[in-house]
Coordinates of C-alpha atoms and ligand atoms in Angstrom, one line a residue:
X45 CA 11.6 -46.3 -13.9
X46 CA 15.0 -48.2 -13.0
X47 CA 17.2 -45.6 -14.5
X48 CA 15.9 -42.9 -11.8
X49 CA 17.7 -42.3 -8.9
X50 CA 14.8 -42.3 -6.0
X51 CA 15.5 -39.7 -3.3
X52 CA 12.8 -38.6 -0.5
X53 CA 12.7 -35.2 2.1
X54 CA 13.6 -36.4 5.8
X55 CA 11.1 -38.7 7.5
X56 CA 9.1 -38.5 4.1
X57 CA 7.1 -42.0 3.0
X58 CA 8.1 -43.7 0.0
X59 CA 5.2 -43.2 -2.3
X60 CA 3.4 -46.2 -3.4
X61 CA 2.1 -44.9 -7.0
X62 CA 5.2 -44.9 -9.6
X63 CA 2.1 -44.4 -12.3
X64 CA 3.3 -40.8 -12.3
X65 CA 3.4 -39.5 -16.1
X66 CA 6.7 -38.2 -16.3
X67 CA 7.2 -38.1 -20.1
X68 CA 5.8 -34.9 -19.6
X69 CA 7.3 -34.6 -16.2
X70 CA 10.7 -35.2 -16.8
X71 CA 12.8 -32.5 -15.9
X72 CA 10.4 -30.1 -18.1
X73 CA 7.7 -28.7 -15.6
X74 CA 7.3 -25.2 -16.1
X75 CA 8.9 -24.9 -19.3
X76 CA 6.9 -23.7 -22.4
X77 CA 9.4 -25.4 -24.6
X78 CA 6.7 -24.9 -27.5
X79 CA 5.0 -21.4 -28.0
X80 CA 2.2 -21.6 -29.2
X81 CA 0.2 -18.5 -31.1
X82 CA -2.0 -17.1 -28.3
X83 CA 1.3 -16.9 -25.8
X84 CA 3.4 -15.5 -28.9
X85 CA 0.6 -12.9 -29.5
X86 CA 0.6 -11.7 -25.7
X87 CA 3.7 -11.4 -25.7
X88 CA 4.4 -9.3 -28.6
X89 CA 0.9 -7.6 -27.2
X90 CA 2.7 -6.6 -23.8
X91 CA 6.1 -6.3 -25.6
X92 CA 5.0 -3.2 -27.4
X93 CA 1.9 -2.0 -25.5
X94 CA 2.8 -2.2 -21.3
X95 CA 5.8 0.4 -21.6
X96 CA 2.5 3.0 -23.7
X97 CA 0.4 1.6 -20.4
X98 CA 2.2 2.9 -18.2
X99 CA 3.0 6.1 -19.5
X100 CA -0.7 6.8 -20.4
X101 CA -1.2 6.1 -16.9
X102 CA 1.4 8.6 -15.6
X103 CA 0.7 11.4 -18.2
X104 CA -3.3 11.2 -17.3
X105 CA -2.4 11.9 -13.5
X106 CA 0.0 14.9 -14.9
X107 CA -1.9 16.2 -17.8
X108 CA -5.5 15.7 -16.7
X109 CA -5.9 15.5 -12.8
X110 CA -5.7 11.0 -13.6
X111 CA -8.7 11.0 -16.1
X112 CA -8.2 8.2 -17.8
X113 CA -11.0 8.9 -20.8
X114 CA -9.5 12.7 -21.2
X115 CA -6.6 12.1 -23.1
X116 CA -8.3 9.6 -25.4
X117 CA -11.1 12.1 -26.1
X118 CA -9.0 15.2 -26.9
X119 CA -6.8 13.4 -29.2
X120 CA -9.9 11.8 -31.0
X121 CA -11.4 15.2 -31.3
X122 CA -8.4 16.7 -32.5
X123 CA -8.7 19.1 -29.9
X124 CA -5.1 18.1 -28.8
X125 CA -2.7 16.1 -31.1
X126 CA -0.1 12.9 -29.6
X127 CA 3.1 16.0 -30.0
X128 CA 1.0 18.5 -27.9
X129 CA 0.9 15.8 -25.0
X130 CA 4.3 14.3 -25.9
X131 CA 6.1 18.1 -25.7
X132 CA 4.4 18.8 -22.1
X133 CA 6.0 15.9 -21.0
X134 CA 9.1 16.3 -18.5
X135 CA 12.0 14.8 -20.2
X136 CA 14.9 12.8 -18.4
X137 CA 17.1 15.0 -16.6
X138 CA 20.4 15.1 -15.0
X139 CA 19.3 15.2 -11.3
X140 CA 16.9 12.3 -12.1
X141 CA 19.7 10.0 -13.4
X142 CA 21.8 11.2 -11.1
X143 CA 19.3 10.3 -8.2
X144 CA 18.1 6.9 -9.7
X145 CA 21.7 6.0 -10.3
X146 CA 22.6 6.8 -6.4
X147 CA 19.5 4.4 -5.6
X148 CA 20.3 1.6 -7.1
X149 CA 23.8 1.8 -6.4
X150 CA 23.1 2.2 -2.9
X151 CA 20.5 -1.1 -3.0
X152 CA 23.1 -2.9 -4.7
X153 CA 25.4 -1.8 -1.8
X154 CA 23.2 -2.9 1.0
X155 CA 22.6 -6.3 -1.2
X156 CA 26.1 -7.3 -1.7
X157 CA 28.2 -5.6 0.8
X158 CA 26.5 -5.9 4.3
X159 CA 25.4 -9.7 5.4
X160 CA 22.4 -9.9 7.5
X161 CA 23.0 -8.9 10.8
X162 CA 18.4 -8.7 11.8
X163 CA 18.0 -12.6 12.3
X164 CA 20.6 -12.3 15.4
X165 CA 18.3 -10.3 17.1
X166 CA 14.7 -10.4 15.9
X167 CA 12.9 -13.6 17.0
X168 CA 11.6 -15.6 14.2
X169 CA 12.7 -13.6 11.8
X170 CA 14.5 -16.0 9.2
X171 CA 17.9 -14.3 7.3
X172 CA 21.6 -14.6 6.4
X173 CA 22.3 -17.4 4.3
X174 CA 19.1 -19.3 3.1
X175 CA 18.7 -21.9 0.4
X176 CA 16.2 -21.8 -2.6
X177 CA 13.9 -24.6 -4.2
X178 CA 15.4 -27.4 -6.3
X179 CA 15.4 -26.8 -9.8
X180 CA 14.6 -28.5 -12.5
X181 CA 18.2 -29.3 -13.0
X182 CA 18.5 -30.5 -9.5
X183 CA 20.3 -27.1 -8.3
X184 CA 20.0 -25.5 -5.0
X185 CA 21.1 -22.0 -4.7
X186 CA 22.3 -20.7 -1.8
X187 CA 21.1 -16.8 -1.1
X188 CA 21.9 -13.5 0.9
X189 CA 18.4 -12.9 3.1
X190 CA 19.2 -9.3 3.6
X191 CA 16.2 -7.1 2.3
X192 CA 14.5 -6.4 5.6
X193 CA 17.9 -5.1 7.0
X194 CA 18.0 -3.2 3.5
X195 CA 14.5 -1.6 4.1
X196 CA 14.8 -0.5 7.5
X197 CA 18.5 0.6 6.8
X198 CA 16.5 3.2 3.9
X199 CA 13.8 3.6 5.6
X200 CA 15.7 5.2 8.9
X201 CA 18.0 7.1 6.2
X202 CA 14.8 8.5 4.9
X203 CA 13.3 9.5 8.1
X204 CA 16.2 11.0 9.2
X205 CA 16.7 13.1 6.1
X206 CA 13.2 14.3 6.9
X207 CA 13.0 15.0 10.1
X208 CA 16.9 16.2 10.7
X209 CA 19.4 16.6 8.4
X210 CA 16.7 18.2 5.3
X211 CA 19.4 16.9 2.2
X212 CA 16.8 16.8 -0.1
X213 CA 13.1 17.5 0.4
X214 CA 10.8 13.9 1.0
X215 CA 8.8 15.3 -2.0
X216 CA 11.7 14.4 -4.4
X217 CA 10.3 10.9 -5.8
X218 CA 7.1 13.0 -6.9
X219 CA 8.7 16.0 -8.1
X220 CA 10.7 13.8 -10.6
X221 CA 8.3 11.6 -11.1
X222 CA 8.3 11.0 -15.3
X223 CA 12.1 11.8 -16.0
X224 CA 12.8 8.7 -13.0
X225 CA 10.5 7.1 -15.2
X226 CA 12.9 6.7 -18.2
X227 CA 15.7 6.0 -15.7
X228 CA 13.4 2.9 -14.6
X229 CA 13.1 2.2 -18.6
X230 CA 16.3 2.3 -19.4
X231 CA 17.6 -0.2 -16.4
X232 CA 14.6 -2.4 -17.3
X233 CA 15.6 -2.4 -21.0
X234 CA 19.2 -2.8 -20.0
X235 CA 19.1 -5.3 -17.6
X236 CA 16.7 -7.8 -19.4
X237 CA 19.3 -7.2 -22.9
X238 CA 22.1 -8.2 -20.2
X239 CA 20.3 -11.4 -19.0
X240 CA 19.3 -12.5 -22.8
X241 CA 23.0 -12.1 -23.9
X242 CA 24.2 -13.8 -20.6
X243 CA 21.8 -16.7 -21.5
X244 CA 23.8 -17.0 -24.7
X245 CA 27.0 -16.3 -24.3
X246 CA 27.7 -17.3 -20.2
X247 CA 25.1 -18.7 -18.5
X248 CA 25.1 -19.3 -15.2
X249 CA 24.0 -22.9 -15.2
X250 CA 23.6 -24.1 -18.6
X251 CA 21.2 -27.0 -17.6
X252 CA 19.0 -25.1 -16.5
X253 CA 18.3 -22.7 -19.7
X254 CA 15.5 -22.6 -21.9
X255 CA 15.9 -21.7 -25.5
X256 CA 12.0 -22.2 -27.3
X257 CA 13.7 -20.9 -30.5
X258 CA 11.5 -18.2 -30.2
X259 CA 13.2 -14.8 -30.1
X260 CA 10.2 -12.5 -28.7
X261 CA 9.5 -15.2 -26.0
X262 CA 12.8 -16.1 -24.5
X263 CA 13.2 -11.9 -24.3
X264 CA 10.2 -11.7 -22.6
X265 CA 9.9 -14.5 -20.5
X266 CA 13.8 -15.1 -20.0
X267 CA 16.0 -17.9 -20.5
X268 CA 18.4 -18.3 -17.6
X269 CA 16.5 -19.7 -14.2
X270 CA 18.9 -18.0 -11.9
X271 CA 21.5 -15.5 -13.2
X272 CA 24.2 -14.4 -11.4
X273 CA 27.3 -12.1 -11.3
X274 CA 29.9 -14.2 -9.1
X275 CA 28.5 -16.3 -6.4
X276 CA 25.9 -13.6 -4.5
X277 CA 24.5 -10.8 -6.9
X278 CA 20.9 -13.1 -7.6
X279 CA 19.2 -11.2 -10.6
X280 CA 15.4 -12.5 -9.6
X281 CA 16.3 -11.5 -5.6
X282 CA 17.5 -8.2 -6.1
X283 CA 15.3 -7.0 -9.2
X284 CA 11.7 -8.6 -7.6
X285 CA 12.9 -7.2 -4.5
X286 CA 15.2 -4.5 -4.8
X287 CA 15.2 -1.9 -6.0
X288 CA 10.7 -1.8 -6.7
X289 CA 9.9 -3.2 -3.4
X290 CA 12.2 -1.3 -1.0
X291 CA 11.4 1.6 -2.8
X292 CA 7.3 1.0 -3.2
X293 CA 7.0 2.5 0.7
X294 CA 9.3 5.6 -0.5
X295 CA 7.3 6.3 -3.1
X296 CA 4.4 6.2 -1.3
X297 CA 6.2 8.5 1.7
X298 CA 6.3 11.0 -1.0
X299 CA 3.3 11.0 -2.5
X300 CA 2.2 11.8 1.4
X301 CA 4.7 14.6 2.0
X302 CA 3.5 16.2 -1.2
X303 CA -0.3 16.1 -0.2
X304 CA 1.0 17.7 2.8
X305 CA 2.7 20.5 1.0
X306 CA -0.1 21.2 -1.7
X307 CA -2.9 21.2 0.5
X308 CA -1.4 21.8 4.3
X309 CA -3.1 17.6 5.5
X310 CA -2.6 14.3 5.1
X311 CA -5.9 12.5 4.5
X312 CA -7.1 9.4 6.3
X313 CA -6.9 7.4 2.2
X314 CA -3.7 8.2 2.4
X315 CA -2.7 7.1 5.4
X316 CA -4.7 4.2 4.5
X317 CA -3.1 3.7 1.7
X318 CA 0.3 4.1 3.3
X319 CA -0.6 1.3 6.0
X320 CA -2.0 -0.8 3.8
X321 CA 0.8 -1.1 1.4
X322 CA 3.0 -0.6 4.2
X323 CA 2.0 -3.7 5.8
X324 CA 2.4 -5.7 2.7
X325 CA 5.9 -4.6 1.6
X326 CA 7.0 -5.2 5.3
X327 CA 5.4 -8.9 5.4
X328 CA 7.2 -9.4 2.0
X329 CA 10.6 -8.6 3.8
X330 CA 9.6 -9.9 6.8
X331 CA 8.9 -12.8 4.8
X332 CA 11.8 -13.1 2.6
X333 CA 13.2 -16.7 2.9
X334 CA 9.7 -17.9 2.2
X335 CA 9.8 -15.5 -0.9
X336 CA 12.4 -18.4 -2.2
X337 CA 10.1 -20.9 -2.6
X338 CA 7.1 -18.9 -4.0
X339 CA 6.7 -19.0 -8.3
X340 CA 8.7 -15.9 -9.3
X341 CA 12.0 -17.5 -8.0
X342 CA 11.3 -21.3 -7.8
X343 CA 9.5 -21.5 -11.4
X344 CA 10.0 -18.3 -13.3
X345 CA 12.7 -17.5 -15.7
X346 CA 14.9 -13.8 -15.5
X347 CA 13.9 -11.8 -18.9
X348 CA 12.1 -9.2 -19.4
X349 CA 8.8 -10.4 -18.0
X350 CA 10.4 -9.9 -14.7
X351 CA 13.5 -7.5 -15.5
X352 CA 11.3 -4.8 -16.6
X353 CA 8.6 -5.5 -14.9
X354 CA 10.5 -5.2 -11.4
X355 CA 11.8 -1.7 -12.7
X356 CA 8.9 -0.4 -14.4
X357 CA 5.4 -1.6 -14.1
X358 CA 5.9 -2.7 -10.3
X359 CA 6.5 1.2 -9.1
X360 CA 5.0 3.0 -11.2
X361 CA 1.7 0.9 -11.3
X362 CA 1.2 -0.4 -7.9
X363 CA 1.8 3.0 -6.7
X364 CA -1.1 4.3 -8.9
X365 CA -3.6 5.0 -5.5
X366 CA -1.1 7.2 -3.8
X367 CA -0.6 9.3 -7.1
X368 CA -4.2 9.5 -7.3
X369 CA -4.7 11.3 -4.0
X370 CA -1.7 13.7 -4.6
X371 CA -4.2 14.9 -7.3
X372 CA -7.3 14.2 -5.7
X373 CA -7.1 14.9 -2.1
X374 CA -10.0 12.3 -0.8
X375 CA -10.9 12.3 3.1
X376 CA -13.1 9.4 3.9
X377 CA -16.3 9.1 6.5
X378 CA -15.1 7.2 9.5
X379 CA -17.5 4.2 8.5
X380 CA -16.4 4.0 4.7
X381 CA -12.2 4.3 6.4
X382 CA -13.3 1.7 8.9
X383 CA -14.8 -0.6 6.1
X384 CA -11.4 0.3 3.9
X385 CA -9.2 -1.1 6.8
X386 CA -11.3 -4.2 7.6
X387 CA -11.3 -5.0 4.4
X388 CA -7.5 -4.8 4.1
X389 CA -6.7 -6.3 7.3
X390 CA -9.0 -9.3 6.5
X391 CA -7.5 -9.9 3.5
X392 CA -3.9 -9.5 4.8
X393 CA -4.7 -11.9 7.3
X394 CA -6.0 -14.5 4.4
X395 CA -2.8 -13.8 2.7
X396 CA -0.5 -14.8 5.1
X397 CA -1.8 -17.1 7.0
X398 CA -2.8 -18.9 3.6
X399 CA 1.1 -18.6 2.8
X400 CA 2.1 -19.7 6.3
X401 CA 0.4 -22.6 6.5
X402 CA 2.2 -23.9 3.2
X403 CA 5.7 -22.5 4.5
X404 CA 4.7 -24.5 7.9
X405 CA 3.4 -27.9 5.9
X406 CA 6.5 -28.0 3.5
X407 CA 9.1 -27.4 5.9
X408 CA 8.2 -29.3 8.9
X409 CA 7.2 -32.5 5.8
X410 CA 3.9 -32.5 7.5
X411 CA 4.6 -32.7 11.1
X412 CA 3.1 -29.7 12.1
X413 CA -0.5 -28.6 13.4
X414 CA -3.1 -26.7 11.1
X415 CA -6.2 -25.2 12.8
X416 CA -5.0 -27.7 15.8
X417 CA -5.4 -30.8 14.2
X418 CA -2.8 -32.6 12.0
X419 CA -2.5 -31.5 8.3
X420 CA -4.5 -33.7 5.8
X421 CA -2.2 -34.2 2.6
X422 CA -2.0 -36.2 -1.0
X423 CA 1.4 -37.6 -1.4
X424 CA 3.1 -37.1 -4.7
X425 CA 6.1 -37.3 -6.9
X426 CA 8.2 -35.8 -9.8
X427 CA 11.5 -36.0 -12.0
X428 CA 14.1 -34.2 -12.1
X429 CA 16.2 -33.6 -15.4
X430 CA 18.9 -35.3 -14.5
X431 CA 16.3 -38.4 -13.6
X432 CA 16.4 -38.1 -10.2
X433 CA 12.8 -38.3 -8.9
X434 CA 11.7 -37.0 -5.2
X435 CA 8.5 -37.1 -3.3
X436 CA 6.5 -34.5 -2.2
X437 CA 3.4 -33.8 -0.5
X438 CA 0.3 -31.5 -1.7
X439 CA -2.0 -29.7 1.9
X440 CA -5.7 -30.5 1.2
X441 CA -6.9 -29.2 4.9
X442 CA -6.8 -25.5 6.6
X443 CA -6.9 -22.9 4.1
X444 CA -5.7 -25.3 1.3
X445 CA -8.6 -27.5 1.6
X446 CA -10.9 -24.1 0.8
X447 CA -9.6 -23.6 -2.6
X448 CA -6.0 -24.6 -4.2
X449 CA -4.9 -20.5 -4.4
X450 CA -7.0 -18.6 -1.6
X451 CA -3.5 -16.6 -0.8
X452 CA -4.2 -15.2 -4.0
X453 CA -7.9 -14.8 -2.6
X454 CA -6.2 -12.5 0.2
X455 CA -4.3 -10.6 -1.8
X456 CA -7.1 -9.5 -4.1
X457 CA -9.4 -8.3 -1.0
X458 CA -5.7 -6.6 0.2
X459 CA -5.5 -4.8 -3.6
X460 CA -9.1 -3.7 -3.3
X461 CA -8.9 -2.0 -0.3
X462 CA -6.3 -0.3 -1.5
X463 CA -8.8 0.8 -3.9
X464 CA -11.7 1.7 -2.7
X465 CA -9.4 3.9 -0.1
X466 CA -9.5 6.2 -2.8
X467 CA -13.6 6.8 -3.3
X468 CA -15.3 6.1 -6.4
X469 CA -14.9 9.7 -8.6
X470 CA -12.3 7.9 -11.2
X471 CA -11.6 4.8 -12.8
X472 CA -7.8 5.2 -12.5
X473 CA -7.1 4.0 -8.7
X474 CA -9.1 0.8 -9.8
X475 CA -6.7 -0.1 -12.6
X476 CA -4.5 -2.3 -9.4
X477 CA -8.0 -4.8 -8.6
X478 CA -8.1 -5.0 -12.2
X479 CA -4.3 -6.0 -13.1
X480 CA -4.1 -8.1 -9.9
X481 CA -7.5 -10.1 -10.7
X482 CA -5.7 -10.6 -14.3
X483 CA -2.2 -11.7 -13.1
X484 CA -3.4 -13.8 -10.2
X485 CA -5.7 -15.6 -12.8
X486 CA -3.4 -15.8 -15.0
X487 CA -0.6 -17.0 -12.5
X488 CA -3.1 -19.9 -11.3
X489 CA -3.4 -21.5 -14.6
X490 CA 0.0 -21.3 -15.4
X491 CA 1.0 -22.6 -12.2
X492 CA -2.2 -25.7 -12.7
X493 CA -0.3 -26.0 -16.3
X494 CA 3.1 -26.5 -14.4
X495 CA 1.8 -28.7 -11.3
X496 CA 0.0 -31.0 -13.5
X497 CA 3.0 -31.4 -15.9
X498 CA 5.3 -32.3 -12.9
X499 CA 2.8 -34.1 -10.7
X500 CA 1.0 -36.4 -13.5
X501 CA -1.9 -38.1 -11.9
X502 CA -1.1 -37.0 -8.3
X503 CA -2.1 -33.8 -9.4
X504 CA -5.6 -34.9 -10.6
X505 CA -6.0 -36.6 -7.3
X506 CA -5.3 -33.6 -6.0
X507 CA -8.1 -31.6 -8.0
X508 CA -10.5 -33.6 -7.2
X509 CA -9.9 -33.3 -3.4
X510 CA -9.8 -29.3 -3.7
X511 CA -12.0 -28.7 -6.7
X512 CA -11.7 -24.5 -6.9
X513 CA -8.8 -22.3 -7.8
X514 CA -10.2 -19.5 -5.6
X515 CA -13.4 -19.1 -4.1
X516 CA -15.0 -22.5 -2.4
X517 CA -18.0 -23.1 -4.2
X518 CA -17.7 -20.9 -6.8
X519 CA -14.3 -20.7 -8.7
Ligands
NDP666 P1 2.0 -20.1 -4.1 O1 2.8 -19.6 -3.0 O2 0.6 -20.5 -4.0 O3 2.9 -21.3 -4.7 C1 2.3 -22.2 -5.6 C2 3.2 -23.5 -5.5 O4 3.0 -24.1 -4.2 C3 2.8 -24.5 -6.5 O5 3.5 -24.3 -7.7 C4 3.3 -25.8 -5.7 O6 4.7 -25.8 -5.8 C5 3.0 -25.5 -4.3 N1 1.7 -25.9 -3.9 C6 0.5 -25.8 -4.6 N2 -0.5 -26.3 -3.9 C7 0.0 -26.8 -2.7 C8 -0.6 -27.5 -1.6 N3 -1.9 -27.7 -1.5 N4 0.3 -27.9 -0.6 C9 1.6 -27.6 -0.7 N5 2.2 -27.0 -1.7 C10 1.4 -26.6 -2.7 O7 2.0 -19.1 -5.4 P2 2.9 -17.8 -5.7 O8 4.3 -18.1 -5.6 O9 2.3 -17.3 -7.0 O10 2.4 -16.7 -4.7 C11 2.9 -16.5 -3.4 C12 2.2 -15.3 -2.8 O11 2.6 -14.1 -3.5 C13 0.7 -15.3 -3.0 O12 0.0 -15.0 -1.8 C14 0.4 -14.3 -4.1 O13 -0.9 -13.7 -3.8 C15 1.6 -13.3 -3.9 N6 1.9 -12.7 -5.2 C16 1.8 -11.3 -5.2 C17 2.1 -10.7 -6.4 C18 2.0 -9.2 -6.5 O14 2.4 -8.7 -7.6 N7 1.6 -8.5 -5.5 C19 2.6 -11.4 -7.6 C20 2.6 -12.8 -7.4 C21 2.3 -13.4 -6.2 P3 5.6 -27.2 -5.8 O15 6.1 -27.3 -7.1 O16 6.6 -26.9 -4.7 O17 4.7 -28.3 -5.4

């Protein structure tokens, strides 16, 4: 490998095996630069199918009290026909654009406009100006760590408007709940257009496109890495965070206020609920810089997979227990809310110390403490596309030594609490363990596929030292 340049992180050891495959490594990790049928058919699958999901989802909760089978059985006894349910559904209205475009105009705002002012005064909290992962070009972006200022800043406005000042009623999300939704469609339609053109026509670092020649795929799965409008506005920062994620607590405020109004209480699920989500949007801001270095920015591409999906599918769907108890006001025995927050605080717990423990390993290169002893590791090493290669280092003790994903482990024992908070009388509420134990499946072999393509043999070496994806012994 004489033509690569070698470089190596701070007080990292040069690694002795140069074996490494990179034909497949070189610069390409990630990159499904060949589509084959089975990803071309999901694609077109999720293409035309998830924006139906979702609706169906919605409508059941509006039209039939969140039965999911209802719909499907009055349409295939013709006791209802797809018009009947299409003309009792709310269509987009002027206060709901008009709302929706005040949101995002007003996340855009906080985004752009105010730098970080939290990390000067909460300790160990990490914003301001933070920089991203290498990319397969060799790039690394700089970025704006703003979004828990930009939560608590909405949050306070929100609270404030509720308690005080009464502008608009806390039950507003709900009460326009299908006419936002075509707002939502029409940015996620719009903005994932926008990044497919840009991609074209003005990238915003050409070396790091990725044109398969397949038009269904690069729309879907995107072909610019990072995007941007002039040095700040990141497209994968503010749509994965901003505005689904700010907005996922709102949305779940409301649901609350209108239990309160309907039946005069708020139950114990859905303050359950509310915690439980709560804690995981506010780890996710809290969290934010680390949030660089995870798969949807550091390996993921900006189309519609994640353009769409941050407008649409991420609210509307991950909200789906909170809807649920608008309609089905469920108040929980003491033992089954106590096993319901256990449950949810274990797996919370999993999740982030999982995470934290990588964060901790990769930034301090190993020199850290896990579980009080000194990290155990595989050294390993990959190509850039420029033919620069750099070393790395793979955990295989503390959490990592369990299984190679039990974060993901965590955050499916977080999503079924959130579940089970809301009894067992419909399927509906159940749909989020469901997606989650698909996506986080999914998202393991896809990130295995990408590992093994950058780390060659180091990766095997690796596998064979931590044999499961996510439970140890099992899977
Ligand atoms: P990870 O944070 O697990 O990141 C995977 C990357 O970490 C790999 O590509 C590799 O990157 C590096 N890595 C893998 N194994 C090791 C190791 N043993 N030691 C050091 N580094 C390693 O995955 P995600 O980004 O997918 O997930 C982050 C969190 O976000 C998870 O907890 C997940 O549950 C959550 N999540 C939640 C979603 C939701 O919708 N609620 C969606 C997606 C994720 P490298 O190339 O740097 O080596």
């Amino acid at each position: 490998m004489a033509t690569h340049q070698e470089k190596k992180p701070a007080g990292g050891r040069k690694h002795q095996n140069m074996q490494n495959d990179t034909k497949t490594s070189q610069g390409q990790w990630g990159r499904a630069w060949e589509v084959d049928w089975f990803s071309l058919a999901s694609i077109l699958f999720l293409l035309m199918f998830a924006p139906l999901i979702v609706y169906y989802f919605i409508m059941s909760c509006a039209q039939y009290q969140c039965s999911l089978t209802d719909p499907l059985l009055d349409l295939l006894t013709g006791n209802k026909h797809l018009s009947d349910i299409w003309n009792n559904t709310p269509m987009l209205t002027y206060r709901a654009a008009g709302i929706y475009f005040l949101w995002v105009t007003f996340q855009v705002i906080l985004y752009v406009s105010i730098p970080d002012f939290c990390h000067k005064f909460l300790p160990g909290y990490v914003g301001g100006v933070q920089e991203g992962a290498v990319t397969p070009a060799g790039v690394v972006n700089k970025y704006e760590i703003n979004g828990l200022q930009a939560w608590i800043i909405t949050h306070v406005l929100w609270f404030a408007n509720a308690s005080c000042f009464h502008f608009f009623s806390p039950t507003i999300i709900f009460d326009n709940w299908i006419p936002l939704l075509w707002c939502a469609n029409i940015l996620g339609y719009a903005v994932s257009t926008f990044a497919m053109i840009k991609g074209y026509f003005f990238p915003t670092n050409a070396k790091d496109c990725k044109f398969t020649g397949n038009f269904f795929y690069d729309y879907m799965m995107g072909i610019e890495f990072n995007p941007r409008i002039g040095k700040w506005f990141d497209f994968k920062l503010f749509f994965n965070g901003r505005p689904g994620i700010v907005a996922w607590t709102l949305i779940n405020l409301s649901f609350a206020a209108k239990q309160r109004e309907l039946y005069g209480e708020v139950t114990n699920s859905m303050v359950l609920v509310n915690v439980l989500q709560g804690i995981y949007v506010l780890d996710f801001f809290w969290n934010e810089a680390w949030y660089l270095k995870t798969i949807d920015i550091c390996h993921d591409h900006f189309g519609w997979y994640l353009g769409w999906g941050d407008c649409v599918w991420l609210p509307y769907l991950y909200t789906l227990q909170g809807l649920y108890l608008v309609y089905h006001p469920v108040q929980l025995c003491t033992a089954h809310a106590a096993g319901v927050l256990l449950l949810g605080l274990l797996g919370y717990y999993i999740f982030r110390a999982t995470n934290h423990q990588k964060d901790l390993f990769r930034r301090t290169n190993g020199n850290c403490r896990i579980w009080g002893r000194k990290p155990e590791y595989i050294e390993c090493s990959y190509v850039s596309v420029d033919g620069t290669r750099y070393y790395s280092k793979l955990m295989t003790s503390g959490f990592w030594g369990w299984a190679r994903h039990f974060n993901y482990t965590g955050d499916l024992m977080g999503s079924l609490a959130y579940c089970l908070a809301c009894g067992f009388e419909h399927l509906l509420p159940y749909f989020y363990i469901v997606y989650m134990t698909i996506l986080l499946t999914h998202r393991c072999v896809r990130d295995e596929h990408r590992c093994s393509s950058k780390y060659g043999r180091d990766w095997e070496r690796y596998t064979a030292a931590v044999p499961r994806r996510l439970l140890p012994g099992v899977f």
